[in-house]
Amino acid sequence: MAQFPTLPAELRRLIWEFALPARVVEIGEPCDPDIIPEEDLRKAWILNRKHTAIAHVCWESRQISLARSKLPKGVTLAPDCMTDIRWWWNSTDIVHFNAPPEVIEARQRCRLVDNLLDLVKVPILSKKVSISADVVHPFLRFRNRSDIPKSLVWEVLCSMKTCIISLHTVCIRATNEQARELGLFGNGDEPAQLIDPFDKPAIQRFRQLWNNTKQEVSSVKFFDTIDTGRFTFRVERWLAEMSAEYIDFKWTNPPFPTPAGPRNITALLRRYPDQRHSPDAKQYLVGFPTLDLRIMFRLCPPVVDQVIT
């Protein structure tokens, strides 16, 4: 380390940039009624908004970290455009839209709508976007859908070639040291991770961390079902319901691709999810955006046992 300052500036810059974490930059405070106490979820959210450790190493590393948040040349935004965003523009970070609470204030709703519309107005923003399924269409059926208009949601989704959808949030209560032992959560500097639900080796590592710590009750059902056909069926059912909603959004007026019309297709999709792959359904799904499904794993603070005196 003593020789690091003597390296050429270009090489030092490459090293600093390589060391920068890839974060999930969150828009809006998360809300998950399954994670109790709710204050712990807020703490995890605040942890994800803190400046990265590399920003505190020295002046040079901080300048490189700050450069990440600069807009590309030629791009201008309104002063209030996605004001929650930090550390993103030139990075590999993902911008994630959290689901609003079930009881949402008008001000919160307007802000979320404005931020979603920014994705349509400013294409550079949508290069890596994740949206909670609870904003689009809840993955878990007992969840209430947000009151964001469906037409707006589909306008945003159709404006992007690919969108990450976070189906579910799994909370793991562990310390940075425990996460570091398994190489998870970027040594604590990446406390929110979006993982492919069918990436079994990755899921197994998170399961191991969950097993090694005081297990979060809200995550039990997820780990019990993730490797079963039941979970796969839920995913297929959700995709079929999304396909039906897309058809409802796009095909409002004739002429239609098939004599049966879109209503018959959507009715079949909602009843038989495998109909999504039928030739008739595919004719209506031309232009359907690519949905990259993920599970969000959150590093939450460990539970502190109460000492009764």
GROMACS .gro file of C-alpha atoms in nm:
model
  309
    1MET     CA    1   0.000   0.000   0.000
    2ALA     CA    2   0.294   0.231   0.067
    3GLN     CA    3   0.385   0.211  -0.302
    4PHE     CA    4   0.032   0.286  -0.426
    5PRO     CA    5   0.078   0.667  -0.442
    6THR     CA    6   0.379   0.619  -0.669
    7LEU     CA    7   0.175   0.439  -0.936
    8PRO     CA    8   0.080   0.635  -1.249
    9ALA     CA    9  -0.240   0.837  -1.204
   10GLU     CA   10  -0.416   0.643  -1.481
   11LEU     CA   11  -0.344   0.313  -1.309
   12ARG     CA   12  -0.453   0.445  -0.969
   13ARG     CA   13  -0.778   0.562  -1.126
   14LEU     CA   14  -0.845   0.219  -1.275
   15ILE     CA   15  -0.786   0.058  -0.937
   16TRP     CA   16  -1.020   0.299  -0.759
   17GLU     CA   17  -1.290   0.250  -1.023
   18PHE     CA   18  -1.256  -0.127  -0.998
   19ALA     CA   19  -1.300  -0.103  -0.621
   20LEU     CA   20  -1.624   0.096  -0.646
   21PRO     CA   21  -1.924  -0.116  -0.539
   22ALA     CA   22  -2.215  -0.182  -0.774
   23ARG     CA   23  -2.515  -0.065  -0.582
   24VAL     CA   24  -2.891  -0.086  -0.605
   25VAL     CA   25  -2.986   0.282  -0.583
   26GLU     CA   26  -3.333   0.304  -0.436
   27ILE     CA   27  -3.608   0.547  -0.529
   28GLY     CA   28  -3.848   0.590  -0.240
   29GLU     CA   29  -3.842   0.431   0.103
   30PRO     CA   30  -3.918   0.056   0.100
   31CYS     CA   31  -4.232  -0.084   0.255
   32ASP     CA   32  -4.276  -0.452   0.339
   33PRO     CA   33  -4.545  -0.550   0.592
   34ASP     CA   34  -4.378  -0.890   0.643
   35ILE     CA   35  -4.057  -0.746   0.788
   36ILE     CA   36  -4.107  -0.662   1.153
   37PRO     CA   37  -4.019  -0.428   1.311
   38GLU     CA   38  -4.061  -0.190   1.020
   39GLU     CA   39  -3.789   0.033   1.164
   40ASP     CA   40  -3.532  -0.236   1.081
   41LEU     CA   41  -3.624  -0.214   0.713
   42ARG     CA   42  -3.578   0.161   0.731
   43LYS     CA   43  -3.233   0.110   0.886
   44ALA     CA   44  -3.139  -0.123   0.600
   45TRP     CA   45  -3.258   0.139   0.351
   46ILE     CA   46  -3.054   0.412   0.520
   47LEU     CA   47  -2.750   0.184   0.517
   48ASN     CA   48  -2.787   0.145   0.140
   49ARG     CA   49  -2.797   0.524   0.098
   50LYS     CA   50  -2.474   0.594   0.282
   51HIS     CA   51  -2.167   0.694   0.089
   52THR     CA   52  -1.949   0.399   0.003
   53ALA     CA   53  -1.640   0.325   0.210
   54ILE     CA   54  -1.411   0.412  -0.079
   55ALA     CA   55  -1.537   0.770  -0.071
   56HIS     CA   56  -1.372   0.814   0.269
   57VAL     CA   57  -1.028   0.674   0.189
   58CYS     CA   58  -0.861   0.984   0.048
   59TRP     CA   59  -0.922   1.290  -0.168
   60GLU     CA   60  -0.845   1.105  -0.491
   61SER     CA   61  -1.082   0.815  -0.421
   62ARG     CA   62  -1.357   1.055  -0.318
   63GLN     CA   63  -1.326   1.252  -0.642
   64ILE     CA   64  -1.360   0.932  -0.842
   65SER     CA   65  -1.663   0.832  -0.636
   66LEU     CA   66  -1.822   1.173  -0.684
   67ALA     CA   67  -1.756   1.158  -1.058
   68ARG     CA   68  -1.996   0.865  -1.072
   69SER     CA   69  -2.289   1.095  -1.000
   70LYS     CA   70  -2.216   1.343  -1.278
   71LEU     CA   71  -2.456   1.358  -1.570
   72PRO     CA   72  -2.336   1.257  -1.916
   73LYS     CA   73  -2.258   1.547  -2.147
   74GLY     CA   74  -2.562   1.691  -2.317
   75VAL     CA   75  -2.811   1.556  -2.063
   76THR     CA   76  -3.009   1.804  -1.857
   77LEU     CA   77  -3.271   1.724  -1.598
   78ALA     CA   78  -3.526   1.916  -1.401
   79PRO     CA   79  -3.400   2.010  -1.053
   80ASP     CA   80  -3.639   1.764  -0.888
   81CYS     CA   81  -3.578   1.476  -1.128
   82MET     CA   82  -3.524   1.162  -0.920
   83THR     CA   83  -3.387   1.354  -0.628
   84ASP     CA   84  -3.322   1.032  -0.436
   85ILE     CA   85  -3.053   0.917  -0.678
   86ARG     CA   86  -2.690   0.915  -0.571
   87TRP     CA   87  -2.377   0.754  -0.708
   88TRP     CA   88  -2.518   0.636  -1.034
   89TRP     CA   89  -2.501   0.804  -1.371
   90ASN     CA   90  -2.175   0.664  -1.508
   91SER     CA   91  -2.176   0.345  -1.307
   92THR     CA   92  -2.303  -0.009  -1.319
   93ASP     CA   93  -2.554   0.065  -1.046
   94ILE     CA   94  -2.921  -0.029  -1.078
   95VAL     CA   95  -3.195   0.223  -1.007
   96HIS     CA   96  -3.469   0.045  -0.811
   97PHE     CA   97  -3.822   0.173  -0.755
   98ASN     CA   98  -3.954   0.057  -0.420
   99ALA     CA   99  -4.322  -0.016  -0.374
  100PRO     CA  100  -4.507   0.257  -0.187
  101PRO     CA  101  -4.692   0.180   0.138
  102GLU     CA  102  -5.049   0.053   0.107
  103VAL     CA  103  -5.174   0.382   0.248
  104ILE     CA  104  -4.992   0.640   0.038
  105GLU     CA  105  -5.011   1.016   0.063
  106ALA     CA  106  -5.097   1.216  -0.248
  107ARG     CA  107  -4.754   1.381  -0.237
  108GLN     CA  108  -4.577   1.042  -0.231
  109ARG     CA  109  -4.790   0.913  -0.517
  110CYS     CA  110  -4.721   1.219  -0.732
  111ARG     CA  111  -4.349   1.190  -0.671
  112LEU     CA  112  -4.342   0.822  -0.765
  113VAL     CA  113  -4.545   0.892  -1.080
  114ASP     CA  114  -4.311   1.177  -1.175
  115ASN     CA  115  -4.005   0.959  -1.123
  116LEU     CA  116  -4.154   0.681  -1.336
  117LEU     CA  117  -4.234   0.930  -1.612
  118ASP     CA  118  -3.873   1.051  -1.600
  119LEU     CA  119  -3.776   0.706  -1.731
  120VAL     CA  120  -3.980   0.777  -2.044
  121LYS     CA  121  -3.868   1.138  -2.085
  122VAL     CA  122  -3.495   1.080  -2.025
  123PRO     CA  123  -3.387   0.748  -2.184
  124ILE     CA  124  -3.041   0.760  -2.021
  125LEU     CA  125  -3.212   0.695  -1.688
  126SER     CA  126  -3.358   0.364  -1.800
  127LYS     CA  127  -3.033   0.188  -1.885
  128LYS     CA  128  -3.058  -0.028  -1.570
  129VAL     CA  129  -3.391  -0.009  -1.393
  130SER     CA  130  -3.556  -0.234  -1.137
  131ILE     CA  131  -3.916  -0.199  -1.024
  132SER     CA  132  -4.079  -0.375  -0.732
  133ALA     CA  133  -4.345  -0.621  -0.846
  134ASP     CA  134  -4.583  -0.456  -0.600
  135VAL     CA  135  -4.575  -0.145  -0.821
  136VAL     CA  136  -4.647  -0.342  -1.138
  137HIS     CA  137  -4.844  -0.650  -1.031
  138PRO     CA  138  -4.794  -0.814  -0.688
  139PHE     CA  139  -4.610  -1.146  -0.701
  140LEU     CA  140  -4.770  -1.258  -0.375
  141ARG     CA  141  -5.145  -1.267  -0.420
  142PHE     CA  142  -5.231  -1.144  -0.071
  143ARG     CA  143  -5.050  -0.817  -0.141
  144ASN     CA  144  -5.252  -0.517  -0.252
  145ARG     CA  145  -5.163  -0.359  -0.581
  146SER     CA  146  -5.041   0.000  -0.570
  147ASP     CA  147  -5.283   0.260  -0.699
  148ILE     CA  148  -5.040   0.374  -0.967
  149PRO     CA  149  -5.242   0.367  -1.294
  150LYS     CA  150  -5.183   0.050  -1.497
  151SER     CA  151  -5.161   0.254  -1.816
  152LEU     CA  152  -4.870   0.452  -1.670
  153VAL     CA  153  -4.690   0.138  -1.557
  154TRP     CA  154  -4.718  -0.018  -1.902
  155GLU     CA  155  -4.618   0.305  -2.074
  156VAL     CA  156  -4.298   0.298  -1.870
  157LEU     CA  157  -4.231  -0.074  -1.919
  158CYS     CA  158  -4.290  -0.056  -2.294
  159SER     CA  159  -4.049   0.237  -2.323
  160MET     CA  160  -3.766   0.009  -2.206
  161LYS     CA  161  -3.627  -0.292  -2.387
  162THR     CA  162  -3.553  -0.466  -2.058
  163CYS     CA  163  -3.667  -0.403  -1.703
  164ILE     CA  164  -3.568  -0.584  -1.387
  165ILE     CA  165  -3.865  -0.684  -1.174
  166SER     CA  166  -3.801  -0.753  -0.807
  167LEU     CA  167  -4.055  -1.021  -0.724
  168HIS     CA  168  -3.992  -1.046  -0.352
  169THR     CA  169  -3.769  -0.913  -0.075
  170VAL     CA  170  -3.573  -1.145   0.154
  171CYS     CA  171  -3.436  -0.995   0.472
  172ILE     CA  172  -3.121  -1.148   0.622
  173ARG     CA  173  -3.016  -1.023   0.963
  174ALA     CA  174  -2.638  -1.041   0.973
  175THR     CA  175  -2.335  -0.831   1.048
  176ASN     CA  176  -2.092  -0.712   0.782
  177GLU     CA  177  -1.839  -0.961   0.917
  178GLN     CA  178  -2.080  -1.253   0.874
  179ALA     CA  179  -2.161  -1.143   0.519
  180ARG     CA  180  -1.792  -1.099   0.440
  181GLU     CA  181  -1.714  -1.459   0.537
  182LEU     CA  182  -1.935  -1.580   0.250
  183GLY     CA  183  -1.842  -1.300   0.012
  184LEU     CA  184  -2.194  -1.155   0.014
  185PHE     CA  185  -2.331  -0.800   0.011
  186GLY     CA  186  -2.000  -0.655  -0.108
  187ASN     CA  187  -1.852  -0.677   0.242
  188GLY     CA  188  -2.147  -0.470   0.361
  189ASP     CA  189  -2.100  -0.194   0.102
  190GLU     CA  190  -2.372  -0.341  -0.122
  191PRO     CA  191  -2.650  -0.412   0.131
  192ALA     CA  192  -2.919  -0.465  -0.133
  193GLN     CA  193  -2.867  -0.732  -0.397
  194LEU     CA  194  -3.089  -0.838  -0.689
  195ILE     CA  195  -3.041  -1.209  -0.756
  196ASP     CA  196  -3.183  -1.439  -1.024
  197PRO     CA  197  -3.428  -1.670  -0.839
  198PHE     CA  198  -3.313  -1.962  -1.053
  199ASP     CA  199  -2.941  -1.907  -0.985
  200LYS     CA  200  -2.919  -2.197  -0.740
  201PRO     CA  201  -2.553  -2.152  -0.634
  202ALA     CA  202  -2.613  -1.785  -0.548
  203ILE     CA  203  -2.938  -1.859  -0.365
  204GLN     CA  204  -2.762  -2.134  -0.170
  205ARG     CA  205  -2.499  -1.889  -0.045
  206PHE     CA  206  -2.766  -1.652   0.082
  207ARG     CA  207  -2.947  -1.947   0.240
  208GLN     CA  208  -2.625  -2.042   0.418
  209LEU     CA  209  -2.586  -1.691   0.557
  210TRP     CA  210  -2.950  -1.697   0.667
  211ASN     CA  211  -2.896  -2.035   0.837
  212ASN     CA  212  -2.582  -1.910   1.011
  213THR     CA  213  -2.758  -1.611   1.164
  214LYS     CA  214  -3.068  -1.547   1.368
  215GLN     CA  215  -3.320  -1.642   1.103
  216GLU     CA  216  -3.563  -1.375   0.991
  217VAL     CA  217  -3.915  -1.518   1.023
  218SER     CA  218  -4.045  -1.343   0.711
  219SER     CA  219  -3.787  -1.530   0.499
  220VAL     CA  220  -3.880  -1.883   0.609
  221LYS     CA  221  -4.147  -1.939   0.345
  222PHE     CA  222  -3.921  -1.814   0.067
  223PHE     CA  223  -3.638  -2.054   0.148
  224ASP     CA  224  -3.888  -2.338   0.196
  225THR     CA  225  -4.037  -2.295  -0.152
  226ILE     CA  226  -3.762  -2.150  -0.374
  227ASP     CA  227  -3.641  -2.493  -0.491
  228THR     CA  228  -3.986  -2.640  -0.544
  229GLY     CA  229  -4.222  -2.661  -0.838
  230ARG     CA  230  -4.461  -2.446  -0.640
  231PHE     CA  231  -4.232  -2.144  -0.676
  232THR     CA  232  -4.183  -2.210  -1.048
  233PHE     CA  233  -4.560  -2.224  -1.091
  234ARG     CA  234  -4.597  -1.891  -0.910
  235VAL     CA  235  -4.349  -1.734  -1.149
  236GLU     CA  236  -4.530  -1.876  -1.453
  237ARG     CA  237  -4.865  -1.761  -1.317
  238TRP     CA  238  -4.730  -1.412  -1.254
  239LEU     CA  239  -4.584  -1.388  -1.605
  240ALA     CA  240  -4.917  -1.503  -1.751
  241GLU     CA  241  -5.103  -1.237  -1.553
  242MET     CA  242  -4.855  -0.974  -1.671
  243SER     CA  243  -4.905  -1.093  -2.029
  244ALA     CA  244  -5.281  -1.057  -1.990
  245GLU     CA  245  -5.241  -0.705  -1.854
  246TYR     CA  246  -5.016  -0.613  -2.145
  247ILE     CA  247  -5.277  -0.736  -2.392
  248ASP     CA  248  -5.546  -0.537  -2.209
  249PHE     CA  249  -5.323  -0.229  -2.235
  250LYS     CA  250  -5.218  -0.264  -2.598
  251TRP     CA  251  -5.510  -0.426  -2.778
  252THR     CA  252  -5.804  -0.198  -2.709
  253ASN     CA  253  -5.930  -0.152  -3.064
  254PRO     CA  254  -5.959  -0.380  -3.370
  255PRO     CA  255  -5.829  -0.514  -3.598
  256PHE     CA  256  -5.705  -0.798  -3.378
  257PRO     CA  257  -5.450  -1.065  -3.474
  258THR     CA  258  -5.696  -1.353  -3.418
  259PRO     CA  259  -6.071  -1.396  -3.473
  260ALA     CA  260  -6.126  -1.482  -3.106
  261GLY     CA  261  -6.014  -1.138  -2.992
  262PRO     CA  262  -5.800  -1.032  -2.695
  263ARG     CA  263  -6.059  -1.099  -2.424
  264ASN     CA  264  -6.061  -1.470  -2.493
  265ILE     CA  265  -5.682  -1.478  -2.491
  266THR     CA  266  -5.653  -1.294  -2.159
  267ALA     CA  267  -5.920  -1.515  -2.001
  268LEU     CA  268  -5.721  -1.823  -2.101
  269LEU     CA  269  -5.396  -1.672  -1.973
  270ARG     CA  270  -5.544  -1.598  -1.633
  271ARG     CA  271  -5.683  -1.949  -1.606
  272TYR     CA  272  -5.408  -2.150  -1.773
  273PRO     CA  273  -5.064  -1.984  -1.736
  274ASP     CA  274  -4.900  -2.215  -1.990
  275GLN     CA  275  -5.117  -2.055  -2.261
  276ARG     CA  276  -4.858  -1.777  -2.265
  277HIS     CA  277  -4.658  -1.993  -2.505
  278SER     CA  278  -4.947  -2.065  -2.743
  279PRO     CA  279  -4.928  -1.932  -3.102
  280ASP     CA  280  -5.238  -1.714  -3.057
  281ALA     CA  281  -5.107  -1.552  -2.739
  282LYS     CA  282  -4.768  -1.485  -2.898
  283GLN     CA  283  -4.937  -1.281  -3.171
  284TYR     CA  284  -5.071  -1.046  -2.906
  285LEU     CA  285  -4.744  -1.035  -2.713
  286VAL     CA  286  -4.533  -0.885  -2.990
  287GLY     CA  287  -4.354  -0.593  -2.826
  288PHE     CA  288  -4.393  -0.734  -2.475
  289PRO     CA  289  -4.095  -0.598  -2.277
  290THR     CA  290  -3.827  -0.833  -2.149
  291LEU     CA  291  -3.879  -0.874  -1.775
  292ASP     CA  292  -3.564  -0.980  -1.594
  293LEU     CA  293  -3.693  -1.141  -1.275
  294ARG     CA  294  -3.499  -1.101  -0.953
  295ILE     CA  295  -3.524  -1.149  -0.577
  296MET     CA  296  -3.400  -0.864  -0.359
  297PHE     CA  297  -3.184  -0.973  -0.068
  298ARG     CA  298  -3.140  -0.711   0.202
  299LEU     CA  299  -2.874  -0.703   0.469
  300CYS     CA  300  -3.072  -0.599   0.775
  301PRO     CA  301  -2.933  -0.522   1.120
  302PRO     CA  302  -2.925  -0.820   1.357
  303VAL     CA  303  -3.189  -0.838   1.625
  304VAL     CA  304  -3.063  -0.714   1.959
  305ASP     CA  305  -3.190  -0.934   2.239
  306GLN     CA  306  -3.364  -0.742   2.513
  307VAL     CA  307  -3.204  -0.787   2.853
  308ILE     CA  308  -3.458  -0.793   3.134
  309THR     CA  309  -3.326  -0.656   3.459
   0.00000   0.00000   0.00000
